[in-house]
XYZ file of C-alpha atoms in Angstrom:
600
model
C 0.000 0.000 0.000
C 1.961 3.381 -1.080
C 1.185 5.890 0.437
C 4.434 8.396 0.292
C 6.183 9.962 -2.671
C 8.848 8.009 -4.277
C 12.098 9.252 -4.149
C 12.205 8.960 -8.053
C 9.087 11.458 -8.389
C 10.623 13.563 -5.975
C 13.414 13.961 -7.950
C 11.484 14.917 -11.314
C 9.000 17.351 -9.669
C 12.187 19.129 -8.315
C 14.568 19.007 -11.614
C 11.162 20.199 -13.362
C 10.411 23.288 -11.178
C 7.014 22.697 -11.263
C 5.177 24.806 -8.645
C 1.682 22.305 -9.000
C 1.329 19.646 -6.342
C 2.555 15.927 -7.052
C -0.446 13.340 -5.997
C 0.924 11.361 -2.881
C -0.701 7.443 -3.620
C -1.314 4.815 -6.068
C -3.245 5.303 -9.273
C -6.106 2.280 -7.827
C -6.204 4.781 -4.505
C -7.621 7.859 -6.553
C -10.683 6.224 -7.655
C -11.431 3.709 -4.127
C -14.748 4.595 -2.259
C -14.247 1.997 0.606
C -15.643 2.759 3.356
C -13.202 3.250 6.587
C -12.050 0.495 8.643
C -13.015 0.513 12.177
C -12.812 4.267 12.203
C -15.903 5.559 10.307
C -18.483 4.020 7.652
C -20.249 5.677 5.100
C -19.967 9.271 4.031
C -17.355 10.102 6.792
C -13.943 8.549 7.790
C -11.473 9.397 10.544
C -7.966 10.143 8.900
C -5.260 9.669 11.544
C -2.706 12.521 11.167
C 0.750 12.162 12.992
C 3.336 14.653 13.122
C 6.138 15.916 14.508
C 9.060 18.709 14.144
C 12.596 19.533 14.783
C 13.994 16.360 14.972
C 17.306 18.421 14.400
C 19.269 15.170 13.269
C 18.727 13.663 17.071
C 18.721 10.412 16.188
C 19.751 8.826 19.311
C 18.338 9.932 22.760
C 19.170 13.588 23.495
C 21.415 14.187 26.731
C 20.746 16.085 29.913
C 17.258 17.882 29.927
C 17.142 18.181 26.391
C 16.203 14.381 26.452
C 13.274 14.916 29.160
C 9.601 16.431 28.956
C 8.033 18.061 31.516
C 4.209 16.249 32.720
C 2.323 18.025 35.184
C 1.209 15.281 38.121
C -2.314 15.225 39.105
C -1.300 17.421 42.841
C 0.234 20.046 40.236
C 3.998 18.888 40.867
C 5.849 18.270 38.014
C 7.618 15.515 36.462
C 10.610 14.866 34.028
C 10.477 11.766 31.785
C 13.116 10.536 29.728
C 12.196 10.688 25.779
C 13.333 10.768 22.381
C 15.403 9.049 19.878
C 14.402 7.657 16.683
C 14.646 4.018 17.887
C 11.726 4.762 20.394
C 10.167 7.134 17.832
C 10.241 4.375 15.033
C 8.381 2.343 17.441
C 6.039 5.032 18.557
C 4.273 5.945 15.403
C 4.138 2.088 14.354
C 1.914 1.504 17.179
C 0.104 4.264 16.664
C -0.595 3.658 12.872
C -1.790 -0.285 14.053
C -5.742 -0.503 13.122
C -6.107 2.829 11.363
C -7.000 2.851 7.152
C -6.291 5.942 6.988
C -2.897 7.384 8.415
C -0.495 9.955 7.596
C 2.787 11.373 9.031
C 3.589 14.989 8.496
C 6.371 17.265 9.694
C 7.186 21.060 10.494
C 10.508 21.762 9.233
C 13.588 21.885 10.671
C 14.342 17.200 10.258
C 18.194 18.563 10.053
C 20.678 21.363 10.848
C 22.180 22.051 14.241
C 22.730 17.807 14.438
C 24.433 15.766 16.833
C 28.031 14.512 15.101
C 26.650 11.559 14.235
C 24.234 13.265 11.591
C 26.011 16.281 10.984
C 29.523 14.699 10.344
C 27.652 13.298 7.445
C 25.821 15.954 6.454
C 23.030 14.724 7.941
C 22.306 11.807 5.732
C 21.831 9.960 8.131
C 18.971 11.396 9.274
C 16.746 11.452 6.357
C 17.861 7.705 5.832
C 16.003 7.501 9.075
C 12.992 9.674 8.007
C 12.426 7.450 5.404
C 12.804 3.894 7.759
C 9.702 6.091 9.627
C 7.859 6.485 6.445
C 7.389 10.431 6.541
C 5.119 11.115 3.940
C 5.545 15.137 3.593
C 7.554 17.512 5.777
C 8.040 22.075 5.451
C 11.295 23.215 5.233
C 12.301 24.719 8.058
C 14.908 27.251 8.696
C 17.482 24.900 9.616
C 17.025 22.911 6.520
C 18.989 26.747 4.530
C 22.505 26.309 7.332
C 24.501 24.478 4.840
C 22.442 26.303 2.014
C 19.874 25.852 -0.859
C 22.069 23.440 -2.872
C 22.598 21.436 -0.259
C 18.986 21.321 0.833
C 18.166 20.300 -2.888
C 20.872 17.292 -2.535
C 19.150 16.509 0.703
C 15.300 15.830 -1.340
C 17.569 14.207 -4.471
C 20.584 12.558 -3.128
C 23.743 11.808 -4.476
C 27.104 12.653 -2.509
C 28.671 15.566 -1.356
C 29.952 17.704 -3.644
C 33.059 17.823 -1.567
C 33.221 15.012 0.833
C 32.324 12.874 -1.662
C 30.609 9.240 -0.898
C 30.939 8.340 2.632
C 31.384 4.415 1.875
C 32.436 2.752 -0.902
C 30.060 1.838 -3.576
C 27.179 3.477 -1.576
C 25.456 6.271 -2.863
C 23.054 8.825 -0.894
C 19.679 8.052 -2.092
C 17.663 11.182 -0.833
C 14.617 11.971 0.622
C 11.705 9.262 0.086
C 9.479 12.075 0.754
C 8.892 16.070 -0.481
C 10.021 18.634 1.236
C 7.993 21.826 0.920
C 8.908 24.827 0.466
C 5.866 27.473 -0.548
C 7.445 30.583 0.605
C 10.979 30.084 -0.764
C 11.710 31.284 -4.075
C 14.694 32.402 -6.077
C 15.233 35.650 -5.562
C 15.762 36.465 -9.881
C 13.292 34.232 -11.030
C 10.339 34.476 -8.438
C 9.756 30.592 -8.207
C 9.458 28.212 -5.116
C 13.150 26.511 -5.334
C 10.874 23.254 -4.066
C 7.555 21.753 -3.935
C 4.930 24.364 -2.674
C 2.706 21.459 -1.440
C 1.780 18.265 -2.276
C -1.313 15.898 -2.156
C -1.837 12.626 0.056
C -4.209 10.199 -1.088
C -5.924 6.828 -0.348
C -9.023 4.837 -1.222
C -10.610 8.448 -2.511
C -9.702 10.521 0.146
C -7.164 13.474 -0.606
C -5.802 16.187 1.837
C -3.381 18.711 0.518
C -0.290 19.667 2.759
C 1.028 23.571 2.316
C 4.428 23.496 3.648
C 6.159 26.709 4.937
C 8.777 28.157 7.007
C 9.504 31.321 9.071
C 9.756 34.303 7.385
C 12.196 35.582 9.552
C 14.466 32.368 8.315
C 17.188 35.563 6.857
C 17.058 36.668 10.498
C 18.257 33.209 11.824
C 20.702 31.282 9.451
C 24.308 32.677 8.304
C 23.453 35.067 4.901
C 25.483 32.607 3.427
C 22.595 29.796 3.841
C 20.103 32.194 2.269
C 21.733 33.934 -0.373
C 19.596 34.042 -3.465
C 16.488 33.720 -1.971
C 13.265 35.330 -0.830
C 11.178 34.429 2.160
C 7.506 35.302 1.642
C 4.899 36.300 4.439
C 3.471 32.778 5.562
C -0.128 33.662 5.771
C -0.135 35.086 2.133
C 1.693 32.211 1.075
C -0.906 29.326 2.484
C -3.892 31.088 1.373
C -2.723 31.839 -1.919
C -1.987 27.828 -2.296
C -5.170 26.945 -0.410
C -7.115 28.705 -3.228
C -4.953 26.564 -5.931
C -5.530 23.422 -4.276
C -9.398 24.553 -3.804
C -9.252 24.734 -7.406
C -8.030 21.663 -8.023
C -10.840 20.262 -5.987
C -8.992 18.861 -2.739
C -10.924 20.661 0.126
C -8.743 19.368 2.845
C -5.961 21.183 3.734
C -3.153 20.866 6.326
C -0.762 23.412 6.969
C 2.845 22.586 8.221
C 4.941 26.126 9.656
C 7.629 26.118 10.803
C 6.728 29.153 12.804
C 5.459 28.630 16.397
C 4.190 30.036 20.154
C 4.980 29.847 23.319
C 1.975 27.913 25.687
C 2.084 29.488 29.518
C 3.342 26.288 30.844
C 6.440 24.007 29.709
C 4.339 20.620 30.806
C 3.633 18.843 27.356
C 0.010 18.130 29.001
C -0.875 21.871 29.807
C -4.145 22.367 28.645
C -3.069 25.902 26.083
C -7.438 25.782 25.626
C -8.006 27.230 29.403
C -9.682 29.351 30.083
C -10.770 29.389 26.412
C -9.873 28.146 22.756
C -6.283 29.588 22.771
C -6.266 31.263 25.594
C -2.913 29.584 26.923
C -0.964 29.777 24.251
C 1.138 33.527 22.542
C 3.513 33.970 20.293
C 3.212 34.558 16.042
C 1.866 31.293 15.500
C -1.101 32.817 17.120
C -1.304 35.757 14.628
C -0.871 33.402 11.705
C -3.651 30.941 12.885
C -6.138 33.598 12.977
C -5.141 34.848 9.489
C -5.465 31.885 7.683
C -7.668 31.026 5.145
C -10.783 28.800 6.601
C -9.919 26.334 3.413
C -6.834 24.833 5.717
C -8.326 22.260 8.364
C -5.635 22.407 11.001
C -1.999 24.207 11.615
C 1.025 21.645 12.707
C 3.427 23.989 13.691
C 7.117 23.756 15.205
C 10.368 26.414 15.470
C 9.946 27.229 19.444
C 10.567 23.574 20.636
C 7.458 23.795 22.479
C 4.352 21.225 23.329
C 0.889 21.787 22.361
C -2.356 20.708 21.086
C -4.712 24.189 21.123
C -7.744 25.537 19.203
C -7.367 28.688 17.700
C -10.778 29.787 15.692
C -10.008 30.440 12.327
C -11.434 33.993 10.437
C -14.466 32.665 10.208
C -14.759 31.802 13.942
C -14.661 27.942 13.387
C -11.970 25.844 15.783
C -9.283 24.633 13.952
C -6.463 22.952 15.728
C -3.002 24.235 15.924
C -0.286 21.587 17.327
C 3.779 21.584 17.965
C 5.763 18.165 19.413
C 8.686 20.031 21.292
C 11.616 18.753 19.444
C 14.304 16.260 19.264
C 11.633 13.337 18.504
C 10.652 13.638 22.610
C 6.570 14.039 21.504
C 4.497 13.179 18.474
C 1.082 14.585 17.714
C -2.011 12.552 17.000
C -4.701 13.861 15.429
C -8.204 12.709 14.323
C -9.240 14.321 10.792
C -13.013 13.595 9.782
C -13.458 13.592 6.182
C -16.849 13.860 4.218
C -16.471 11.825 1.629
C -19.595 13.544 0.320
C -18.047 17.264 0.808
C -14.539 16.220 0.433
C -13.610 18.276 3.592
C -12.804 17.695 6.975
C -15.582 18.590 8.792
C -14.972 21.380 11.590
C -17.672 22.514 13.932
C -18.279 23.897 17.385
C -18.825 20.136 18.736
C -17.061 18.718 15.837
C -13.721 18.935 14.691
C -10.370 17.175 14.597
C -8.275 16.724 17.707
C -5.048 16.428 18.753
C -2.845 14.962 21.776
C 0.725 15.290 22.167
C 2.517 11.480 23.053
C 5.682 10.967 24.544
C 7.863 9.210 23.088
C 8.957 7.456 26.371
C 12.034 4.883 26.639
C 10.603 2.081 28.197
C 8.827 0.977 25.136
C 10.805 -1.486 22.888
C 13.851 -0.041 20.277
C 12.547 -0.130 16.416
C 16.027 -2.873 15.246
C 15.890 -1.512 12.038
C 16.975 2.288 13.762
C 19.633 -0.006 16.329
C 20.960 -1.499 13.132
C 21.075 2.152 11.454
C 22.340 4.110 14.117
C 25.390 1.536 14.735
C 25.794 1.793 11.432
C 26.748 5.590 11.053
C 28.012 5.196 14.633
C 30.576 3.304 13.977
C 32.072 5.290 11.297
C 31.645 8.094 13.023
C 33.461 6.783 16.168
C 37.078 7.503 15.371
C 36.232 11.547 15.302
C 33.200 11.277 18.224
C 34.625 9.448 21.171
C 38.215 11.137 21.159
C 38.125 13.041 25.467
C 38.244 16.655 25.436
C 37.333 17.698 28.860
C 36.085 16.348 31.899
C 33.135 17.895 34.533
C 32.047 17.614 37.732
C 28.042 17.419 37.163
C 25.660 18.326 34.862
C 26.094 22.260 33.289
C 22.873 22.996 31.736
C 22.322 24.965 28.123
C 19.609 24.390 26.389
C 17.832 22.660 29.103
C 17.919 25.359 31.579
C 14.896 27.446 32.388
C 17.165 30.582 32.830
C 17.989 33.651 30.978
C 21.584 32.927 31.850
C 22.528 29.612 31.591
C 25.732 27.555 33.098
C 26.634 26.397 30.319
C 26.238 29.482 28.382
C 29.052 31.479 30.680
C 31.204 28.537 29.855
C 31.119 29.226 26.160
C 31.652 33.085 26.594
C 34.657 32.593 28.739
C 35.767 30.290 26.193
C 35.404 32.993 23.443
C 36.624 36.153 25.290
C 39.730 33.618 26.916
C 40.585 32.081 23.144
C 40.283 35.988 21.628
C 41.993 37.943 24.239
C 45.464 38.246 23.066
C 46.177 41.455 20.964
C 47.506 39.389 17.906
C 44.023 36.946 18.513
C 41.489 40.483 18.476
C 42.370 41.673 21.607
C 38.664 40.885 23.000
C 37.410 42.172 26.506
C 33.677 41.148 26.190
C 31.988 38.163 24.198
C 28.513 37.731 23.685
C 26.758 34.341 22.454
C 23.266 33.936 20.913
C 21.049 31.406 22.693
C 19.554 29.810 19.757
C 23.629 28.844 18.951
C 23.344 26.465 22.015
C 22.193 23.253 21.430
C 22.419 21.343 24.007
C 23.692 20.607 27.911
C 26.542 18.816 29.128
C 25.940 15.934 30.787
C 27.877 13.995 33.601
C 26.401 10.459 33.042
C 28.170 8.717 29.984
C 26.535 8.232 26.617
C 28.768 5.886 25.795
C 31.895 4.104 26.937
C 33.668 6.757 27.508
C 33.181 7.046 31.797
C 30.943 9.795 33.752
C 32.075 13.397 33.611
C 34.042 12.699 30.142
C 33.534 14.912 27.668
C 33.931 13.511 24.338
C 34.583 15.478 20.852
C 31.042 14.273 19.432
C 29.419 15.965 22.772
C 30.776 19.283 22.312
C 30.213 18.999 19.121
C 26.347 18.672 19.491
C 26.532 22.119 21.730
C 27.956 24.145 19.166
C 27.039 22.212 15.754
C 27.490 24.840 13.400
C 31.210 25.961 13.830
C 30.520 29.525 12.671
C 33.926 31.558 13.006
C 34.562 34.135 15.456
C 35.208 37.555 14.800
C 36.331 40.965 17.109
C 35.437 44.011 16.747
C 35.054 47.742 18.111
C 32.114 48.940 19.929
C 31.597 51.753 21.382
C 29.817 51.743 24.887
C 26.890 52.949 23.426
C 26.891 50.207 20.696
C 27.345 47.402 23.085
C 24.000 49.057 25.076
C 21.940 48.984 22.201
C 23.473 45.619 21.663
C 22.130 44.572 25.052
C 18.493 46.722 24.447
C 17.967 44.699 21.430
C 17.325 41.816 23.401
C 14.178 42.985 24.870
C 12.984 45.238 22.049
C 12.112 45.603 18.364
C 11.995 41.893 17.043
C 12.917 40.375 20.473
C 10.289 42.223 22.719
C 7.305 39.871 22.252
C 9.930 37.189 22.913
C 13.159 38.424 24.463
C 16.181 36.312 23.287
C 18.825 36.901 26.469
C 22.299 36.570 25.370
C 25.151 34.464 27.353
C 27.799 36.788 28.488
C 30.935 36.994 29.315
C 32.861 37.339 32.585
C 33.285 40.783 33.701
C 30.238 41.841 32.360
C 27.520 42.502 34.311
C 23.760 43.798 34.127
C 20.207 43.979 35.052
C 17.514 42.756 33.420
C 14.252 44.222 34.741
C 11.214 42.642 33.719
C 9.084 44.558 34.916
C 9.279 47.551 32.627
C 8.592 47.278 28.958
C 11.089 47.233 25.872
C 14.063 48.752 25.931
C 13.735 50.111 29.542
C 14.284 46.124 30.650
C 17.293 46.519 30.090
C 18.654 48.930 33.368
C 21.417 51.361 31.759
C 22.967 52.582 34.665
C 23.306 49.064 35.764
C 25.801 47.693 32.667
C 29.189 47.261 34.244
C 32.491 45.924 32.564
C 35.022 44.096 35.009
C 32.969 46.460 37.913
C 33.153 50.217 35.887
C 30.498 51.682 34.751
C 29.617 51.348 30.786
C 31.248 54.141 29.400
C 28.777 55.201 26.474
C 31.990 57.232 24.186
C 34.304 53.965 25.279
C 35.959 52.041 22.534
C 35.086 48.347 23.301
C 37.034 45.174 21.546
C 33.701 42.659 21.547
C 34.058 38.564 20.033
C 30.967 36.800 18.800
C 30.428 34.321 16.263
C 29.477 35.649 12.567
C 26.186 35.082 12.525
C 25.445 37.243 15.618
C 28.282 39.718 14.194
C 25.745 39.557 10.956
C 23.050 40.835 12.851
C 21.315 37.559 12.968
C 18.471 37.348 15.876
C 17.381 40.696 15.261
C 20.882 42.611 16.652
C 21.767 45.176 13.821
C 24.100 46.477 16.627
C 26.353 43.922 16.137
C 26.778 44.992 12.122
C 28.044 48.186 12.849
C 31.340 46.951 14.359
C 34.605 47.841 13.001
C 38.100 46.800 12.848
C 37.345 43.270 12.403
C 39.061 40.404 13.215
C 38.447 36.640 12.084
C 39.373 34.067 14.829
C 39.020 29.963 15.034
C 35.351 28.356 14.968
C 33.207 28.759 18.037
C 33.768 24.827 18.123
C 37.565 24.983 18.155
C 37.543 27.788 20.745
C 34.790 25.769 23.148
C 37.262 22.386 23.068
C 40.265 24.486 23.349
C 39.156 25.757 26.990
C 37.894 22.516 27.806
C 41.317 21.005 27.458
C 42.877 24.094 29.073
C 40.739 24.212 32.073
C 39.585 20.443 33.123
C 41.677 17.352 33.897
C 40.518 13.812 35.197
C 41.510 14.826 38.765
C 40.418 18.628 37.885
C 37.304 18.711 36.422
C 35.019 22.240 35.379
C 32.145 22.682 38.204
C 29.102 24.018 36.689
C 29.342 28.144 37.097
C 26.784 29.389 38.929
C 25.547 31.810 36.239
C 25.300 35.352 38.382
C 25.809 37.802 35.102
C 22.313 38.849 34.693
C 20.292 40.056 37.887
C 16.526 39.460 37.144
C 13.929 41.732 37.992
C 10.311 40.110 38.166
């Protein structure tokens, strides 16, 4: 029974340009009127939609708290669970598919980029190799899917190898993605047209649903110009409904929307209810926005890009529910949700009392390992093991990035010390501050061993999967007053609906006062450097990594430094300190992260 596009199709509709959707199914599926099995009879049928996003090449269980969820507990306590990894996620969705007709598996963007070693050694083959083993049947781009660039994303959907690693084994070839990635809202910048599939149409036994795939439009903002040079990000809302009205045309009525855009619920537990006190009501953030703008013709929003968990009901223009879901990240949650389709209508039928819903799954570890993942991630494990298990550093307990609930994180310091330590010397930049985007972090550091390698050993393939995207330093001069705007930007234009708090380094200090609005968070007379006072006419040498030195993240301030000075990867400079400032009988203690004073 095919469901999914062929890898061979995929290829054509690409090499072809063709901005129409490719029919997902067999030829006998287009013309079937069976009823469903054991989940509707007659005119209507439940569809069984599973999803999932940012995966972010995470095939094996993510470390420290970035391999946990959060439950609330029936006395309101709350509880961590271990999750994720594609063995357990393999597993997951097989069970869940068992005894439904009609099932489909969907994504929101962002499958690859910022990958363990293990993927992104390899360009992160391995990871679609595993997307296929799950049988994905459509996923959006996301903005992750542009780091290494639109010719590599188009190798990534066709396959072949690297155009300068080459083949990774002998006499094995890099087959591509068995299923379309979609990109509405790219296009190339000189000729206007989507530089991959706009969307794409699933089918079975007469039932159709269309799938719109989009990413952020503020994907310039958050890759390296590098990744998006050439092309043109187009308003998501105009995007879906100008597609929605093409697919209307073509007579499919349902529509599913996967953006890679997101919110941000009021509570981290993956079972907050985001629909208390009302449809929506616990939920923020532009995904929000974008859910009320779009077109009625789209039946339900699976979202990703903030890592968060939900399953919420955000009316749509015309003041119908319509569901609007995200599955955290790393493979730790999948979505499943029950579309009703009229076979009469040809829609998915969404009322007050009646419309699809959704609930978030973990994807716990207790439940048996898919072999044909094991098999897959020894496999690429194994070659990857000469570079991945080589020490670098040893710790003393857990420091916590990406897992920490902080604006300032352990980990985070670490990193900055590392930069402002590595740059320091006048012939290195001659750096007295660093500052380090949070999105750049990927992960914690934990003390318990992934592999053989012994508790509070750092290998080469974990530091790697902190900073994954060895972007290059670079120093510069700031003036005082530049390095405050630098610091204002956090809280205000892009960044004020959702601040993004930079890690700093040592000697710089601040407070953050959330109780005031914009700009004003941001206390001026409070910004010391090594305990003096800002000085606003001062000449300032600052380090950061080139994307934040682009202005990525919304920090223009960062683009007007001069002098500049191009310094080792953020990688190399991370292991460097590592080796410099931990032994076996030595180890690095967690910091404890007292930069930033908070205001609430």
């Amino acid at each position: 029974m095919l469901r999914r596009l062929t890898s061979t199709a995929a290829v054509l509709a690409v090499s072809t340009g063709l901005t129409a959707g490719l029919t997902v199914g067999t030829a006998a599926a287009a013309t079937g009127q069976e009823p469903g099995h054991g989940h509707g009879h007659g005119r209507t049928v439940d569809v069984q939609l599973l999803s999932f996003n940012d995966l972010h090449g995470n095939l094996e269980p993510p470390q420290g708290s970035s391999g946990t969820v959060s439950e609330t507990q029936a006395d309101g306590s709350k509880k961590a669970i271990p999750a994720g990894g594609v063995e357990y996620l393999a597993t997951a969705l097989r069970t869940a598919r068992k005894g439904h007709e009609y099932s489909v598996t969907a994504a929101a963007g962002d499958m690859i980029g910022a990958s363990p070693l293990m993927s992104g050694l390899f360009h992160d083959e391995p990871t679609v190799e595993a997307l296929n083993k799950l049988k994905l049947d459509v996923t959006s781009v996301g903005n992750h899917e542009f780091d290494e660039g639109r010719t590599e994303l188009t190798r990534m959907q066709r396959g072949g190898c690297h155009p300068k690693d080459g083949c990774y084994e002998k006499g094995r070839t890099y087959k591509g993605a068995d299923f379309p990635y979609l990109a509405a809202n790219v296009t190339d910048a000189k000729t206007g047209r989507p530089i991959l599939k706009p969307y794409t149409i699933w089918q079975h036994k007469g039932v159709k649903i269309g799938f719109i795939g989009v990413t952020t439009k503020d994907t310039p903002n958050v890759v390296t110009a590098e990744g998006v040079k050439g092309l043109k990000f187009a308003d998501e809302v105009e995007t879906i409904n100008k597609y929605a009205k093409e697919l209307d045309r073509q007579g499919v009525k349902s529509i599913v929307a996967l953006i890679h855009e997101g919110g941000m619920p009021a509570s981290g537990a993956y079972n907050y209810d985001c629909d208390t006190p009302g449809a929506g009501a616990g939920i923020s953030g532009p995904i929000v926005d974008i859910a009320k703008k779009v077109t009625p013709k789209v039946d339900a929003l699976v979202t990703g890009h903030t890592h968060q968990a939900y399953a919420c009901t955000v009316p749509d223009p015309s003041g119908a529910p319509r569901t609007v879901t995200s599955a955290a990240s790393f493979g730790r949650l999948y979505t499943d949700t029950t579309l009703k389709y009229d076979r009469a209508t040809k829609d998915i039928v969404r009322t007050r009392t009646t419309h699809p819903r959704a609930t978030n799954h973990v994807v716990n570890r207790e439940q048996p390992k898919a072999p044909d993942m094991t098999r897959l991630i020894d496999h690429w494990k194994n070659l990857a093991a000469p570079v991945a298990n080589k020490p670098v550093g040893y710790i003393s307990a857990d420091i916590n990035g990406r897992g920490s609930d902080q604006y300032e994180t352990p980990l985070g310091d670490i990193i900055t010390d590392a930069q402002v330590e590595a740059l320091a010397p006048a012939d290195k930049g001659g750096a007295q501050i660093a500052f380090m985007n949070p999105g750049g972090l990927r992960s914690d550091l934990a003390y318990k061993a992934s592999g053989q390698e012994g508790d509070g050993v750092v290998t080469y393939g974990e530091a790697f999967t902190v900073q994954p995207f060895t972007n290059m330093m670079q120093t510069v001069d700031l003036t005082g007053a530049q390095v405050l705007a630098a610091l204002q930007q956090q809280v205000s234009g892009p960044n004020e609906a959702q601040p993004k708090i930079l890690q700093i380094s040592r000697g710089l200090t601040y407070t953050l006062d959330l109780t005031k609005k914009g700009a004003d968070r941001i206390v001026a007379s409070s910004v010391k450097v090594d305990g003096t006072a800002l000085d606003p006419a001062k000449t300032y040498r600052v380090a950061a990594n080139e994307f934040l030195m682009g202005g990525g993240d919304g920090f223009p301030a960062f683009k007007e430094g001069r002098n500049k000075k191009i310094g080792p990867s953020d990688l190399d400079v991370f292991i460097q300190y590592l080796q410099a400032h931990s032994t076996k009988d030595k180890p690095l203690s967690p910091p404890k992260a007292e930069r930033i004073t908070v205001v609430k």
